[in-house]
Amino acid sequence: MTLDEIDAMTDEDVEALFYCARWPPDGAPKCPSCQSREFYALDSRRTRKCRACGKQYSLLSGTALSHSKVPLRRLLMSMVLFCDGVPAREAGRIVGGNDKAAWVLNRKFAALGARDPRGMLHEAMQSPSTPELRGYWQKHLNGGRPR
């Protein structure tokens, strides 16, 4: 996967790629709490609410990329640049983000350990959000103070 291929993709294609990585094989969403596939969509934030247990969830909730405000296309581009060995500061400039966000994403990608973009996407969507990944935010970007 290259940056040109990602640029050629529509937003729906990028989102479908994340859905298939999160919920293989068909990409149909299911509740992370009770595994039910019955939900209704909340239009305001691209969030779903489970009909069975009532919990809200989104595409990235409960994954290694949860709490990320970066758009999906930029996440995918950052994965490709990380796998190509591009430093965080330069990656931030290429994808149009800031240096801090690129640095945090690079730390998360490094913790995942995959070396190809598709493998990293699958690993990021299947790995739970770990305390080590959340700790980067508190330790480095929040001055060591909890939110």
PDB file of C-alpha atoms in Angstrom:
ATOM      1  CA  MET A   1       0.000   0.000   0.000  1.00  0.00           C
ATOM      2  CA  THR A   2       1.381   3.410  -0.981  1.00  0.00           C
ATOM      3  CA  LEU A   3       0.389   7.012  -0.326  1.00  0.00           C
ATOM      4  CA  ASP A   4      -0.818   7.327  -3.924  1.00  0.00           C
ATOM      5  CA  GLU A   5      -3.141   4.351  -3.469  1.00  0.00           C
ATOM      6  CA  ILE A   6      -4.529   5.877  -0.283  1.00  0.00           C
ATOM      7  CA  ASP A   7      -5.063   9.227  -2.037  1.00  0.00           C
ATOM      8  CA  ALA A   8      -6.984   7.441  -4.781  1.00  0.00           C
ATOM      9  CA  MET A   9      -9.318   5.792  -2.250  1.00  0.00           C
ATOM     10  CA  THR A  10     -12.604   7.407  -1.314  1.00  0.00           C
ATOM     11  CA  ASP A  11     -13.453   8.066   2.331  1.00  0.00           C
ATOM     12  CA  GLU A  12     -15.891   5.152   2.198  1.00  0.00           C
ATOM     13  CA  ASP A  13     -13.124   2.840   0.935  1.00  0.00           C
ATOM     14  CA  VAL A  14     -10.804   3.880   3.764  1.00  0.00           C
ATOM     15  CA  GLU A  15     -13.563   3.364   6.304  1.00  0.00           C
ATOM     16  CA  ALA A  16     -14.404  -0.052   4.817  1.00  0.00           C
ATOM     17  CA  LEU A  17     -10.741  -1.056   5.137  1.00  0.00           C
ATOM     18  CA  PHE A  18     -10.834  -0.203   8.850  1.00  0.00           C
ATOM     19  CA  TYR A  19     -14.174  -2.036   9.281  1.00  0.00           C
ATOM     20  CA  CYS A  20     -12.807  -5.215   7.697  1.00  0.00           C
ATOM     21  CA  ALA A  21      -9.692  -5.015   9.883  1.00  0.00           C
ATOM     22  CA  ARG A  22     -11.782  -4.542  13.013  1.00  0.00           C
ATOM     23  CA  TRP A  23     -14.553  -7.066  12.361  1.00  0.00           C
ATOM     24  CA  PRO A  24     -13.304  -9.767   9.987  1.00  0.00           C
ATOM     25  CA  PRO A  25     -14.377 -11.479   7.780  1.00  0.00           C
ATOM     26  CA  ASP A  26     -17.412  -9.461   6.719  1.00  0.00           C
ATOM     27  CA  GLY A  27     -16.752  -6.101   8.382  1.00  0.00           C
ATOM     28  CA  ALA A  28     -20.167  -6.030  10.054  1.00  0.00           C
ATOM     29  CA  PRO A  29     -19.976  -4.167  13.386  1.00  0.00           C
ATOM     30  CA  LYS A  30     -20.675  -5.929  16.651  1.00  0.00           C
ATOM     31  CA  CYS A  31     -20.765  -4.672  20.217  1.00  0.00           C
ATOM     32  CA  PRO A  32     -17.420  -5.057  22.014  1.00  0.00           C
ATOM     33  CA  SER A  33     -19.252  -5.770  25.298  1.00  0.00           C
ATOM     34  CA  CYS A  34     -21.839  -8.401  24.403  1.00  0.00           C
ATOM     35  CA  GLN A  35     -20.885  -9.283  20.770  1.00  0.00           C
ATOM     36  CA  SER A  36     -24.396  -8.485  19.529  1.00  0.00           C
ATOM     37  CA  ARG A  37     -24.736  -7.361  15.927  1.00  0.00           C
ATOM     38  CA  GLU A  38     -27.959  -5.454  16.589  1.00  0.00           C
ATOM     39  CA  PHE A  39     -27.446  -1.732  17.017  1.00  0.00           C
ATOM     40  CA  TYR A  40     -28.771   1.605  15.961  1.00  0.00           C
ATOM     41  CA  ALA A  41     -26.637   4.447  14.681  1.00  0.00           C
ATOM     42  CA  LEU A  42     -26.223   7.739  16.479  1.00  0.00           C
ATOM     43  CA  ASP A  43     -25.763  10.256  13.684  1.00  0.00           C
ATOM     44  CA  SER A  44     -24.049  12.903  15.743  1.00  0.00           C
ATOM     45  CA  ARG A  45     -20.650  11.195  16.129  1.00  0.00           C
ATOM     46  CA  ARG A  46     -20.585   8.086  13.930  1.00  0.00           C
ATOM     47  CA  THR A  47     -21.319   6.094  17.042  1.00  0.00           C
ATOM     48  CA  ARG A  48     -23.489   3.045  17.505  1.00  0.00           C
ATOM     49  CA  LYS A  49     -25.591   1.991  20.461  1.00  0.00           C
ATOM     50  CA  CYS A  50     -26.127  -1.681  21.135  1.00  0.00           C
ATOM     51  CA  ARG A  51     -29.756  -2.762  21.292  1.00  0.00           C
ATOM     52  CA  ALA A  52     -28.943  -5.631  23.660  1.00  0.00           C
ATOM     53  CA  CYS A  53     -26.809  -3.967  26.359  1.00  0.00           C
ATOM     54  CA  GLY A  54     -27.224  -0.249  25.579  1.00  0.00           C
ATOM     55  CA  LYS A  55     -23.496   0.574  25.444  1.00  0.00           C
ATOM     56  CA  GLN A  56     -22.155   3.010  22.865  1.00  0.00           C
ATOM     57  CA  TYR A  57     -19.198   2.128  20.659  1.00  0.00           C
ATOM     58  CA  SER A  58     -17.460   3.329  17.532  1.00  0.00           C
ATOM     59  CA  LEU A  59     -15.068   1.952  14.950  1.00  0.00           C
ATOM     60  CA  LEU A  60     -11.957   2.718  17.010  1.00  0.00           C
ATOM     61  CA  SER A  61     -13.300   2.252  20.556  1.00  0.00           C
ATOM     62  CA  GLY A  62     -11.474  -0.425  22.501  1.00  0.00           C
ATOM     63  CA  THR A  63      -8.604  -0.643  20.007  1.00  0.00           C
ATOM     64  CA  ALA A  64      -5.001   0.537  20.169  1.00  0.00           C
ATOM     65  CA  LEU A  65      -6.107   3.618  18.194  1.00  0.00           C
ATOM     66  CA  SER A  66      -8.957   4.601  20.503  1.00  0.00           C
ATOM     67  CA  HIS A  67      -9.130   8.226  21.655  1.00  0.00           C
ATOM     68  CA  SER A  68      -7.458   9.305  18.427  1.00  0.00           C
ATOM     69  CA  LYS A  69      -8.894  12.428  16.855  1.00  0.00           C
ATOM     70  CA  VAL A  70      -6.920  11.886  13.655  1.00  0.00           C
ATOM     71  CA  PRO A  71      -9.077  11.120  10.580  1.00  0.00           C
ATOM     72  CA  LEU A  72      -8.914   7.555   9.259  1.00  0.00           C
ATOM     73  CA  ARG A  73      -7.146   8.558   6.032  1.00  0.00           C
ATOM     74  CA  ARG A  74      -4.381  10.279   8.010  1.00  0.00           C
ATOM     75  CA  LEU A  75      -4.065   7.257  10.303  1.00  0.00           C
ATOM     76  CA  LEU A  76      -3.602   5.006   7.308  1.00  0.00           C
ATOM     77  CA  MET A  77      -1.087   7.375   5.705  1.00  0.00           C
ATOM     78  CA  SER A  78       0.823   7.580   8.996  1.00  0.00           C
ATOM     79  CA  MET A  79       0.999   3.775   9.137  1.00  0.00           C
ATOM     80  CA  VAL A  80       2.485   3.639   5.645  1.00  0.00           C
ATOM     81  CA  LEU A  81       5.029   6.349   6.454  1.00  0.00           C
ATOM     82  CA  PHE A  82       5.992   4.643   9.719  1.00  0.00           C
ATOM     83  CA  CYS A  83       6.539   1.339   7.918  1.00  0.00           C
ATOM     84  CA  ASP A  84       8.702   3.163   5.358  1.00  0.00           C
ATOM     85  CA  GLY A  85      10.894   4.520   8.165  1.00  0.00           C
ATOM     86  CA  VAL A  86       9.889   8.190   7.845  1.00  0.00           C
ATOM     87  CA  PRO A  87      10.557  10.144  11.078  1.00  0.00           C
ATOM     88  CA  ALA A  88       7.554  11.421  13.038  1.00  0.00           C
ATOM     89  CA  ARG A  89       8.219  15.102  12.395  1.00  0.00           C
ATOM     90  CA  GLU A  90       8.411  14.604   8.633  1.00  0.00           C
ATOM     91  CA  ALA A  91       5.376  12.288   8.666  1.00  0.00           C
ATOM     92  CA  GLY A  92       3.407  14.987  10.481  1.00  0.00           C
ATOM     93  CA  ARG A  93       4.235  17.460   7.747  1.00  0.00           C
ATOM     94  CA  ILE A  94       3.384  15.042   4.946  1.00  0.00           C
ATOM     95  CA  VAL A  95      -0.045  14.037   6.261  1.00  0.00           C
ATOM     96  CA  GLY A  96      -0.921  17.532   7.448  1.00  0.00           C
ATOM     97  CA  GLY A  97      -0.926  17.010  11.195  1.00  0.00           C
ATOM     98  CA  ASN A  98       1.214  18.400  13.956  1.00  0.00           C
ATOM     99  CA  ASP A  99       4.455  16.970  15.333  1.00  0.00           C
ATOM    100  CA  LYS A 100       3.000  15.829  18.664  1.00  0.00           C
ATOM    101  CA  ALA A 101       0.192  13.825  17.084  1.00  0.00           C
ATOM    102  CA  ALA A 102       2.633  12.205  14.654  1.00  0.00           C
ATOM    103  CA  TRP A 103       4.995  11.359  17.505  1.00  0.00           C
ATOM    104  CA  VAL A 104       2.231   9.733  19.575  1.00  0.00           C
ATOM    105  CA  LEU A 105       1.072   7.714  16.560  1.00  0.00           C
ATOM    106  CA  ASN A 106       4.642   6.574  15.877  1.00  0.00           C
ATOM    107  CA  ARG A 107       4.954   5.406  19.499  1.00  0.00           C
ATOM    108  CA  LYS A 108       1.683   3.486  19.200  1.00  0.00           C
ATOM    109  CA  PHE A 109       2.777   1.944  15.900  1.00  0.00           C
ATOM    110  CA  ALA A 110       6.144   0.968  17.389  1.00  0.00           C
ATOM    111  CA  ALA A 111       4.379  -0.741  20.304  1.00  0.00           C
ATOM    112  CA  LEU A 112       2.282  -2.775  17.845  1.00  0.00           C
ATOM    113  CA  GLY A 113       5.401  -4.145  16.179  1.00  0.00           C
ATOM    114  CA  ALA A 114       4.080  -4.874  12.670  1.00  0.00           C
ATOM    115  CA  ARG A 115       6.261  -3.798   9.760  1.00  0.00           C
ATOM    116  CA  ASP A 116       3.808  -3.681   6.866  1.00  0.00           C
ATOM    117  CA  PRO A 117       0.800  -1.317   6.705  1.00  0.00           C
ATOM    118  CA  ARG A 118      -1.869  -4.014   6.303  1.00  0.00           C
ATOM    119  CA  GLY A 119      -0.445  -6.087   9.155  1.00  0.00           C
ATOM    120  CA  MET A 120      -0.204  -2.994  11.328  1.00  0.00           C
ATOM    121  CA  LEU A 121      -3.795  -2.008  10.560  1.00  0.00           C
ATOM    122  CA  HIS A 122      -5.009  -5.483  11.499  1.00  0.00           C
ATOM    123  CA  GLU A 123      -2.893  -5.487  14.670  1.00  0.00           C
ATOM    124  CA  ALA A 124      -4.066  -2.004  15.688  1.00  0.00           C
ATOM    125  CA  MET A 125      -7.725  -2.856  15.242  1.00  0.00           C
ATOM    126  CA  GLN A 126      -7.480  -6.213  17.043  1.00  0.00           C
ATOM    127  CA  SER A 127      -5.246  -5.108  19.949  1.00  0.00           C
ATOM    128  CA  PRO A 128      -6.970  -3.645  22.954  1.00  0.00           C
ATOM    129  CA  SER A 129      -5.977  -0.215  24.183  1.00  0.00           C
ATOM    130  CA  THR A 130      -3.215  -1.037  26.648  1.00  0.00           C
ATOM    131  CA  PRO A 131      -2.016   0.975  29.640  1.00  0.00           C
ATOM    132  CA  GLU A 132       1.393   1.346  27.968  1.00  0.00           C
ATOM    133  CA  LEU A 133      -0.144   3.098  24.970  1.00  0.00           C
ATOM    134  CA  ARG A 134      -2.328   5.325  27.139  1.00  0.00           C
ATOM    135  CA  GLY A 135       0.704   6.116  29.298  1.00  0.00           C
ATOM    136  CA  TYR A 136       2.476   7.870  26.410  1.00  0.00           C
ATOM    137  CA  TRP A 137      -0.218  10.511  26.348  1.00  0.00           C
ATOM    138  CA  GLN A 138      -0.075  11.227  30.069  1.00  0.00           C
ATOM    139  CA  LYS A 139       3.685  11.035  30.403  1.00  0.00           C
ATOM    140  CA  HIS A 140       4.829  12.987  27.363  1.00  0.00           C
ATOM    141  CA  LEU A 141       2.043  15.242  26.182  1.00  0.00           C
ATOM    142  CA  ASN A 142       0.227  16.068  29.390  1.00  0.00           C
ATOM    143  CA  GLY A 143       3.300  16.934  31.445  1.00  0.00           C
ATOM    144  CA  GLY A 144       3.010  13.753  33.493  1.00  0.00           C
ATOM    145  CA  ARG A 145      -0.254  14.932  35.035  1.00  0.00           C
ATOM    146  CA  PRO A 146      -3.412  12.825  34.731  1.00  0.00           C
ATOM    147  CA  ARG A 147      -6.266  14.423  32.835  1.00  0.00           C
TER     148      ARG A 147
END
